[in-house]
PDB file of C-alpha atoms and ligand atoms in Angstrom:
ATOM      1  CA  UNK U  30     -23.481  52.001 -98.498  1.00  0.00           C
ATOM      2  CA  UNK U  31     -21.258  51.877-101.064  1.00  0.00           C
ATOM      3  CA  UNK U  32     -21.627  49.866-104.237  1.00  0.00           C
ATOM      4  CA  UNK U  33     -19.136  47.798-103.407  1.00  0.00           C
ATOM      5  CA  UNK U  34     -20.250  46.371 -99.784  1.00  0.00           C
ATOM      6  CA  UNK U  35     -23.410  46.168-100.902  1.00  0.00           C
ATOM      7  CA  UNK U  36     -23.317  43.544-103.179  1.00  0.00           C
ATOM      8  CA  UNK U  37     -21.066  41.650-101.601  1.00  0.00           C
ATOM      9  CA  UNK U  38     -22.567  41.487 -98.889  1.00  0.00           C
ATOM     10  CA  UNK U  39     -25.489  39.937-100.670  1.00  0.00           C
ATOM     11  CA  UNK U  40     -23.390  36.716-101.066  1.00  0.00           C
ATOM     12  CA  UNK U  41     -21.720  37.769-104.957  1.00  0.00           C
ATOM     13  CA  UNK U  42     -18.441  37.127-104.116  1.00  0.00           C
ATOM     14  CA  UNK U  43     -15.836  39.317-101.879  1.00  0.00           C
ATOM     15  CA  UNK U  44     -14.875  43.162-101.999  1.00  0.00           C
ATOM     16  CA  UNK U  45     -11.586  42.386-104.470  1.00  0.00           C
ATOM     17  CA  UNK U  46     -13.604  40.267-106.580  1.00  0.00           C
ATOM     18  CA  UNK U  47     -16.746  42.409-106.741  1.00  0.00           C
ATOM     19  CA  UNK U  48     -14.149  45.167-107.242  1.00  0.00           C
ATOM     20  CA  UNK U  49     -13.328  43.332-110.137  1.00  0.00           C
ATOM     21  CA  UNK U  50     -16.585  43.237-111.564  1.00  0.00           C
ATOM     22  CA  UNK U  51     -17.450  46.827-111.725  1.00  0.00           C
ATOM     23  CA  UNK U  52     -13.958  47.537-113.136  1.00  0.00           C
ATOM     24  CA  UNK U  53     -15.528  44.812-115.918  1.00  0.00           C
ATOM     25  CA  UNK U  54     -18.469  47.289-116.470  1.00  0.00           C
ATOM     26  CA  UNK U  55     -20.841  44.100-115.376  1.00  0.00           C
ATOM     27  CA  UNK U  56     -22.477  46.314-113.116  1.00  0.00           C
ATOM     28  CA  UNK U  57     -24.942  48.554-113.948  1.00  0.00           C
ATOM     29  CA  UNK U  58     -28.171  51.016-114.219  1.00  0.00           C
ATOM     30  CA  UNK U  59     -31.401  49.782-115.425  1.00  0.00           C
ATOM     31  CA  UNK U  60     -30.759  51.767-118.750  1.00  0.00           C
ATOM     32  CA  UNK U  61     -27.295  50.344-118.592  1.00  0.00           C
ATOM     33  CA  UNK U  62     -25.049  52.986-117.288  1.00  0.00           C
ATOM     34  CA  UNK U  63     -21.957  51.260-115.803  1.00  0.00           C
ATOM     35  CA  UNK U  64     -21.685  51.989-111.856  1.00  0.00           C
ATOM     36  CA  UNK U  65     -18.704  52.497-110.126  1.00  0.00           C
ATOM     37  CA  UNK U  66     -17.933  50.762-106.678  1.00  0.00           C
ATOM     38  CA  UNK U  67     -18.541  54.027-104.381  1.00  0.00           C
ATOM     39  CA  UNK U  68     -21.385  54.566-105.607  1.00  0.00           C
ATOM     40  CA  UNK U  69     -24.566  55.000-103.724  1.00  0.00           C
ATOM     41  CA  UNK U  70     -27.886  54.131-105.784  1.00  0.00           C
ATOM     42  CA  UNK U  71     -30.860  51.939-104.297  1.00  0.00           C
ATOM     43  CA  UNK U  72     -31.184  48.556-104.022  1.00  0.00           C
ATOM     44  CA  UNK U  73     -33.730  48.135-107.240  1.00  0.00           C
ATOM     45  CA  UNK U  74     -31.881  49.580-109.718  1.00  0.00           C
ATOM     46  CA  UNK U  75     -28.982  47.858-109.592  1.00  0.00           C
ATOM     47  CA  UNK U  76     -28.344  45.353-111.952  1.00  0.00           C
ATOM     48  CA  UNK U  77     -25.421  42.549-112.464  1.00  0.00           C
ATOM     49  CA  UNK U  78     -25.308  41.030-115.788  1.00  0.00           C
ATOM     50  CA  UNK U  79     -27.976  43.265-116.373  1.00  0.00           C
ATOM     51  CA  UNK U  80     -30.096  41.312-114.231  1.00  0.00           C
ATOM     52  CA  UNK U  81     -31.885  42.996-110.899  1.00  0.00           C
ATOM     53  CA  UNK U  82     -30.132  42.171-107.717  1.00  0.00           C
ATOM     54  CA  UNK U  83     -31.097  38.847-106.110  1.00  0.00           C
ATOM     55  CA  UNK U  84     -32.807  38.867-104.068  1.00  0.00           C
ATOM     56  CA  UNK U  85     -34.681  42.401-104.182  1.00  0.00           C
ATOM     57  CA  UNK U  86     -34.595  44.428-101.197  1.00  0.00           C
ATOM     58  CA  UNK U  87     -36.414  43.094 -98.341  1.00  0.00           C
ATOM     59  CA  UNK U  88     -36.614  39.632 -98.667  1.00  0.00           C
ATOM     60  CA  UNK U  89     -39.261  37.920 -96.657  1.00  0.00           C
ATOM     61  CA  UNK U  90     -39.719  33.839 -97.617  1.00  0.00           C
ATOM     62  CA  UNK U  91     -41.773  30.600 -96.841  1.00  0.00           C
ATOM     63  CA  UNK U  92     -39.327  27.152 -96.385  1.00  0.00           C
ATOM     64  CA  UNK U  93     -41.043  24.105 -96.374  1.00  0.00           C
ATOM     65  CA  UNK U  94     -38.530  23.006 -93.956  1.00  0.00           C
ATOM     66  CA  UNK U  95     -38.484  19.187 -93.041  1.00  0.00           C
ATOM     67  CA  UNK U  96     -37.538  17.221 -90.478  1.00  0.00           C
ATOM     68  CA  UNK U  97     -33.303  17.015 -89.735  1.00  0.00           C
ATOM     69  CA  UNK U  98     -32.671  20.398 -90.332  1.00  0.00           C
ATOM     70  CA  UNK U  99     -31.367  23.502 -87.760  1.00  0.00           C
ATOM     71  CA  UNK U 100     -32.476  26.756 -87.807  1.00  0.00           C
ATOM     72  CA  UNK U 101     -28.536  27.750 -86.835  1.00  0.00           C
ATOM     73  CA  UNK U 102     -26.206  28.812 -89.687  1.00  0.00           C
ATOM     74  CA  UNK U 103     -24.217  27.185 -87.230  1.00  0.00           C
ATOM     75  CA  UNK U 104     -24.885  23.786 -86.301  1.00  0.00           C
ATOM     76  CA  UNK U 105     -22.299  20.724 -87.384  1.00  0.00           C
ATOM     77  CA  UNK U 106     -25.287  18.804 -89.126  1.00  0.00           C
ATOM     78  CA  UNK U 107     -27.643  20.039 -91.967  1.00  0.00           C
ATOM     79  CA  UNK U 108     -28.690  23.380 -91.551  1.00  0.00           C
ATOM     80  CA  UNK U 109     -32.211  24.712 -93.079  1.00  0.00           C
ATOM     81  CA  UNK U 110     -29.754  27.721 -95.271  1.00  0.00           C
ATOM     82  CA  UNK U 111     -28.505  24.408 -97.373  1.00  0.00           C
ATOM     83  CA  UNK U 112     -31.925  24.139 -98.497  1.00  0.00           C
ATOM     84  CA  UNK U 113     -31.476  27.705-100.175  1.00  0.00           C
ATOM     85  CA  UNK U 114     -28.854  29.826-102.280  1.00  0.00           C
ATOM     86  CA  UNK U 115     -25.919  29.232-101.269  1.00  0.00           C
ATOM     87  CA  UNK U 116     -25.513  33.285-101.421  1.00  0.00           C
ATOM     88  CA  UNK U 117     -28.208  33.929 -99.240  1.00  0.00           C
ATOM     89  CA  UNK U 118     -25.090  32.346 -96.404  1.00  0.00           C
ATOM     90  CA  UNK U 119     -23.791  35.416 -97.545  1.00  0.00           C
ATOM     91  CA  UNK U 120     -25.590  38.026 -96.493  1.00  0.00           C
ATOM     92  CA  UNK U 121     -25.735  41.138 -94.684  1.00  0.00           C
ATOM     93  CA  UNK U 122     -27.966  41.860 -92.724  1.00  0.00           C
ATOM     94  CA  UNK U 123     -28.778  37.996 -92.865  1.00  0.00           C
ATOM     95  CA  UNK U 124     -32.000  35.949 -93.854  1.00  0.00           C
ATOM     96  CA  UNK U 125     -33.083  34.715 -90.460  1.00  0.00           C
ATOM     97  CA  UNK U 126     -35.843  32.822 -89.312  1.00  0.00           C
ATOM     98  CA  UNK U 127     -38.576  34.390 -88.098  1.00  0.00           C
ATOM     99  CA  UNK U 128     -39.490  32.502 -84.777  1.00  0.00           C
ATOM    100  CA  UNK U 129     -37.510  29.026 -84.969  1.00  0.00           C
ATOM    101  CA  UNK U 130     -39.185  25.406 -85.461  1.00  0.00           C
ATOM    102  CA  UNK U 131     -37.042  22.513 -83.609  1.00  0.00           C
ATOM    103  CA  UNK U 132     -34.967  20.240 -85.926  1.00  0.00           C
ATOM    104  CA  UNK U 133     -37.932  16.977 -85.628  1.00  0.00           C
ATOM    105  CA  UNK U 134     -40.719  19.157 -86.424  1.00  0.00           C
ATOM    106  CA  UNK U 135     -41.262  20.330 -90.337  1.00  0.00           C
ATOM    107  CA  UNK U 136     -43.450  22.556 -91.926  1.00  0.00           C
ATOM    108  CA  UNK U 137     -43.291  26.526 -92.902  1.00  0.00           C
ATOM    109  CA  UNK U 138     -40.886  28.749 -91.694  1.00  0.00           C
ATOM    110  CA  UNK U 139     -40.742  32.521 -92.610  1.00  0.00           C
ATOM    111  CA  UNK U 140     -36.876  33.917 -93.384  1.00  0.00           C
ATOM    112  CA  UNK U 141     -36.772  37.599 -93.775  1.00  0.00           C
ATOM    113  CA  UNK U 142     -34.169  40.174 -94.048  1.00  0.00           C
ATOM    114  CA  UNK U 143     -36.284  43.006 -93.068  1.00  0.00           C
ATOM    115  CA  UNK U 144     -35.651  43.865 -89.549  1.00  0.00           C
ATOM    116  CA  UNK U 145     -39.041  45.714 -89.672  1.00  0.00           C
ATOM    117  CA  UNK U 146     -40.909  42.760 -91.366  1.00  0.00           C
ATOM    118  CA  UNK U 147     -39.553  40.184 -88.297  1.00  0.00           C
ATOM    119  CA  UNK U 148     -40.621  42.387 -85.083  1.00  0.00           C
ATOM    120  CA  UNK U 149     -44.110  42.592 -86.435  1.00  0.00           C
ATOM    121  CA  UNK U 150     -44.837  39.396 -87.448  1.00  0.00           C
ATOM    122  CA  UNK U 151     -43.107  37.828 -83.844  1.00  0.00           C
ATOM    123  CA  UNK U 152     -44.709  40.698 -82.083  1.00  0.00           C
ATOM    124  CA  UNK U 153     -47.452  39.468 -79.536  1.00  0.00           C
ATOM    125  CA  UNK U 154     -48.971  42.616 -80.742  1.00  0.00           C
ATOM    126  CA  UNK U 155     -50.110  40.934 -83.974  1.00  0.00           C
ATOM    127  CA  UNK U 156     -51.330  37.368 -82.266  1.00  0.00           C
ATOM    128  CA  UNK U 157     -50.481  35.811 -84.997  1.00  0.00           C
ATOM    129  CA  UNK U 158     -52.014  32.043 -84.439  1.00  0.00           C
ATOM    130  CA  UNK U 159     -49.499  29.509 -85.577  1.00  0.00           C
ATOM    131  CA  UNK U 160     -51.351  25.925 -86.455  1.00  0.00           C
ATOM    132  CA  UNK U 161     -49.353  22.819 -85.104  1.00  0.00           C
ATOM    133  CA  UNK U 162     -50.417  19.580 -86.410  1.00  0.00           C
ATOM    134  CA  UNK U 163     -48.476  16.675 -83.083  1.00  0.00           C
ATOM    135  CA  UNK U 164     -49.130  12.974 -83.345  1.00  0.00           C
ATOM    136  CA  UNK U 165     -49.169  11.416 -80.078  1.00  0.00           C
ATOM    137  CA  UNK U 166     -47.451   8.614 -78.475  1.00  0.00           C
ATOM    138  CA  UNK U 167     -50.275   8.213 -75.666  1.00  0.00           C
ATOM    139  CA  UNK U 168     -54.250   8.869 -76.894  1.00  0.00           C
ATOM    140  CA  UNK U 169     -56.374  11.751 -75.432  1.00  0.00           C
ATOM    141  CA  UNK U 170     -57.371  11.973 -72.304  1.00  0.00           C
ATOM    142  CA  UNK U 171     -59.961  14.475 -73.254  1.00  0.00           C
ATOM    143  CA  UNK U 172     -59.448  17.417 -70.767  1.00  0.00           C
ATOM    144  CA  UNK U 173     -56.654  18.096 -72.672  1.00  0.00           C
ATOM    145  CA  UNK U 174     -58.702  21.516 -75.045  1.00  0.00           C
ATOM    146  CA  UNK U 175     -60.252  22.696 -71.524  1.00  0.00           C
ATOM    147  CA  UNK U 176     -56.694  22.508 -69.925  1.00  0.00           C
ATOM    148  CA  UNK U 177     -55.451  24.882 -73.038  1.00  0.00           C
ATOM    149  CA  UNK U 178     -57.828  26.749 -73.766  1.00  0.00           C
ATOM    150  CA  UNK U 179     -58.024  27.632 -69.880  1.00  0.00           C
ATOM    151  CA  UNK U 180     -55.224  30.429 -70.008  1.00  0.00           C
ATOM    152  CA  UNK U 181     -53.976  29.246 -66.510  1.00  0.00           C
ATOM    153  CA  UNK U 182     -51.268  26.635 -67.627  1.00  0.00           C
ATOM    154  CA  UNK U 183     -47.637  27.364 -66.300  1.00  0.00           C
ATOM    155  CA  UNK U 184     -45.066  25.486 -67.809  1.00  0.00           C
ATOM    156  CA  UNK U 185     -42.127  24.194 -65.868  1.00  0.00           C
ATOM    157  CA  UNK U 186     -40.151  27.164 -64.905  1.00  0.00           C
ATOM    158  CA  UNK U 187     -41.650  29.823 -66.402  1.00  0.00           C
ATOM    159  CA  UNK U 188     -42.702  32.426 -64.783  1.00  0.00           C
ATOM    160  CA  UNK U 189     -46.307  33.516 -67.031  1.00  0.00           C
ATOM    161  CA  UNK U 190     -48.978  31.046 -67.746  1.00  0.00           C
ATOM    162  CA  UNK U 191     -49.691  30.528 -71.599  1.00  0.00           C
ATOM    163  CA  UNK U 192     -52.126  31.872 -73.871  1.00  0.00           C
ATOM    164  CA  UNK U 193     -55.166  30.381 -74.361  1.00  0.00           C
ATOM    165  CA  UNK U 194     -54.256  28.064 -77.341  1.00  0.00           C
ATOM    166  CA  UNK U 195     -57.490  26.034 -79.297  1.00  0.00           C
ATOM    167  CA  UNK U 196     -57.315  22.240 -79.632  1.00  0.00           C
ATOM    168  CA  UNK U 197     -58.973  20.406 -82.447  1.00  0.00           C
ATOM    169  CA  UNK U 198     -59.260  16.464 -82.188  1.00  0.00           C
ATOM    170  CA  UNK U 199     -58.082  15.210 -85.188  1.00  0.00           C
ATOM    171  CA  UNK U 200     -57.859  10.999 -83.802  1.00  0.00           C
ATOM    172  CA  UNK U 201     -57.075   9.403 -80.928  1.00  0.00           C
ATOM    173  CA  UNK U 202     -53.446  10.895 -80.585  1.00  0.00           C
ATOM    174  CA  UNK U 203     -54.049  13.277 -83.897  1.00  0.00           C
ATOM    175  CA  UNK U 204     -54.266  16.831 -83.312  1.00  0.00           C
ATOM    176  CA  UNK U 205     -53.872  20.331 -84.471  1.00  0.00           C
ATOM    177  CA  UNK U 206     -52.837  23.038 -81.951  1.00  0.00           C
ATOM    178  CA  UNK U 207     -53.144  26.209 -82.673  1.00  0.00           C
ATOM    179  CA  UNK U 208     -51.247  28.929 -80.897  1.00  0.00           C
ATOM    180  CA  UNK U 209     -50.097  32.767 -80.742  1.00  0.00           C
ATOM    181  CA  UNK U 210     -47.370  32.499 -79.129  1.00  0.00           C
ATOM    182  CA  UNK U 211     -43.934  30.867 -79.709  1.00  0.00           C
ATOM    183  CA  UNK U 212     -42.217  29.935 -75.880  1.00  0.00           C
ATOM    184  CA  UNK U 213     -38.798  27.587 -76.073  1.00  0.00           C
ATOM    185  CA  UNK U 214     -40.900  24.082 -77.107  1.00  0.00           C
ATOM    186  CA  UNK U 215     -43.865  24.792 -76.835  1.00  0.00           C
ATOM    187  CA  UNK U 216     -45.550  22.121 -78.444  1.00  0.00           C
ATOM    188  CA  UNK U 217     -44.015  19.999 -76.607  1.00  0.00           C
ATOM    189  CA  UNK U 218     -44.000  20.920 -73.895  1.00  0.00           C
ATOM    190  CA  UNK U 219     -47.767  21.212 -73.682  1.00  0.00           C
ATOM    191  CA  UNK U 220     -48.863  17.716 -74.479  1.00  0.00           C
ATOM    192  CA  UNK U 221     -45.702  16.535 -72.237  1.00  0.00           C
ATOM    193  CA  UNK U 222     -47.787  18.686 -69.464  1.00  0.00           C
ATOM    194  CA  UNK U 223     -50.745  17.180 -70.137  1.00  0.00           C
ATOM    195  CA  UNK U 224     -49.529  14.236 -69.550  1.00  0.00           C
ATOM    196  CA  UNK U 225     -48.542  13.093 -73.590  1.00  0.00           C
ATOM    197  CA  UNK U 226     -45.582  13.044 -75.272  1.00  0.00           C
ATOM    198  CA  UNK U 227     -45.347  14.613 -78.832  1.00  0.00           C
ATOM    199  CA  UNK U 228     -44.228  12.195 -81.353  1.00  0.00           C
ATOM    200  CA  UNK U 229     -44.127  13.827 -84.734  1.00  0.00           C
ATOM    201  CA  UNK U 230     -44.712  17.818 -85.130  1.00  0.00           C
ATOM    202  CA  UNK U 231     -45.546  19.423 -88.682  1.00  0.00           C
ATOM    203  CA  UNK U 232     -46.460  23.536 -88.294  1.00  0.00           C
ATOM    204  CA  UNK U 233     -48.648  24.028 -92.410  1.00  0.00           C
ATOM    205  CA  UNK U 234     -50.134  27.006 -91.305  1.00  0.00           C
ATOM    206  CA  UNK U 235     -49.036  31.014 -89.931  1.00  0.00           C
ATOM    207  CA  UNK U 236     -51.811  33.293 -90.158  1.00  0.00           C
ATOM    208  CA  UNK U 237     -53.536  33.515 -93.311  1.00  0.00           C
ATOM    209  CA  UNK U 238     -50.588  31.660 -95.255  1.00  0.00           C
ATOM    210  CA  UNK U 239     -49.888  27.864 -95.912  1.00  0.00           C
ATOM    211  CA  UNK U 240     -48.167  25.897 -97.290  1.00  0.00           C
ATOM    212  CA  UNK U 241     -50.600  24.409 -99.522  1.00  0.00           C
ATOM    213  CA  UNK U 242     -48.220  22.064-101.617  1.00  0.00           C
ATOM    214  CA  UNK U 243     -45.151  22.843-101.687  1.00  0.00           C
ATOM    215  CA  UNK U 244     -43.210  20.116-101.427  1.00  0.00           C
ATOM    216  CA  UNK U 245     -40.579  19.407 -98.212  1.00  0.00           C
ATOM    217  CA  UNK U 246     -37.039  21.065 -99.017  1.00  0.00           C
ATOM    218  CA  UNK U 247     -38.344  23.933-101.144  1.00  0.00           C
ATOM    219  CA  UNK U 248     -39.151  27.751-100.602  1.00  0.00           C
ATOM    220  CA  UNK U 249     -40.674  30.640-102.873  1.00  0.00           C
ATOM    221  CA  UNK U 250     -40.042  34.403-102.344  1.00  0.00           C
ATOM    222  CA  UNK U 251     -43.607  36.074-100.915  1.00  0.00           C
ATOM    223  CA  UNK U 252     -45.639  38.856-102.621  1.00  0.00           C
ATOM    224  CA  UNK U 253     -47.197  41.415-101.178  1.00  0.00           C
ATOM    225  CA  UNK U 254     -50.296  40.073-101.621  1.00  0.00           C
ATOM    226  CA  UNK U 255     -48.929  37.013 -99.603  1.00  0.00           C
ATOM    227  CA  UNK U 256     -47.781  39.284 -96.197  1.00  0.00           C
ATOM    228  CA  UNK U 257     -51.519  40.313 -96.998  1.00  0.00           C
ATOM    229  CA  UNK U 258     -52.624  36.828 -96.525  1.00  0.00           C
ATOM    230  CA  UNK U 259     -51.082  36.058 -94.086  1.00  0.00           C
ATOM    231  CA  UNK U 260     -51.625  39.322 -91.379  1.00  0.00           C
ATOM    232  CA  UNK U 261     -55.589  38.546 -92.415  1.00  0.00           C
ATOM    233  CA  UNK U 262     -56.206  36.291 -90.113  1.00  0.00           C
ATOM    234  CA  UNK U 263     -54.570  37.131 -87.465  1.00  0.00           C
ATOM    235  CA  UNK U 264     -56.727  36.467 -83.964  1.00  0.00           C
ATOM    236  CA  UNK U 265     -58.663  40.131 -82.383  1.00  0.00           C
TER     237      UNK U 265
HETATM  238  N1  URA S 317     -43.346  23.408 -80.499  1.00  0.00           N
HETATM  239  C1  URA S 317     -41.853  22.749 -80.146  1.00  0.00           C
HETATM  240  O1  URA S 317     -42.439  22.572 -79.252  1.00  0.00           O
HETATM  241  N2  URA S 317     -41.843  22.814 -81.562  1.00  0.00           N
HETATM  242  C2  URA S 317     -41.578  23.224 -82.536  1.00  0.00           C
HETATM  243  O2  URA S 317     -40.614  23.334 -83.509  1.00  0.00           O
HETATM  244  C3  URA S 317     -42.457  24.523 -82.900  1.00  0.00           C
HETATM  245  C4  URA S 317     -43.068  24.261 -81.403  1.00  0.00           C
END
């Protein structure tokens, strides 16, 4: 891809604005050699005002999504992109959420512009466990863990039963539910199927990666060690 397009796609400005940055000699290689709009240079070798391109190629990040934000670019209300640098919304390829959390769900959301990574995370073959903490409207009745673990539960309008899921009871109305798939509103629909209602839902962990003390509304880029941890605890 020509440099002018690549840099504009990262949200540094319109093509015209970025062309002006080239004319001003602000775009260089790592040695400070001025680059031109039509050059084709590796992402990692490009500098803008002496700084490496932000973000680097193949960005993956984790966001602590608060409730009240939609995983969308267009929703008229608050969207997850409001929590990231404004340039990120203009990037191409877009930084996409890996799976979705409902507007009323908080917790760990992964985002990436790396299509291969995205497919690896969502692929059923990866069996990445996703842990949800559910706060319920009614007391658990006692048979939920067996129903969810059975691998036969059919949700309305689904053609195949759910994969076995693990329920860990934390209190009369609180539980962790670990899923290895991600169907539409799955946790809420699973509890509805056993006569309950989810009042609050939070996802603290995906695979071996946890939110830990990342505050709500904050994000951080993931490094190689984070990605390794993410895939470490895949269910065999
Ligand atoms: N299941 C749900 O019901 N909602 C989410 O946001 C995620 C999983």
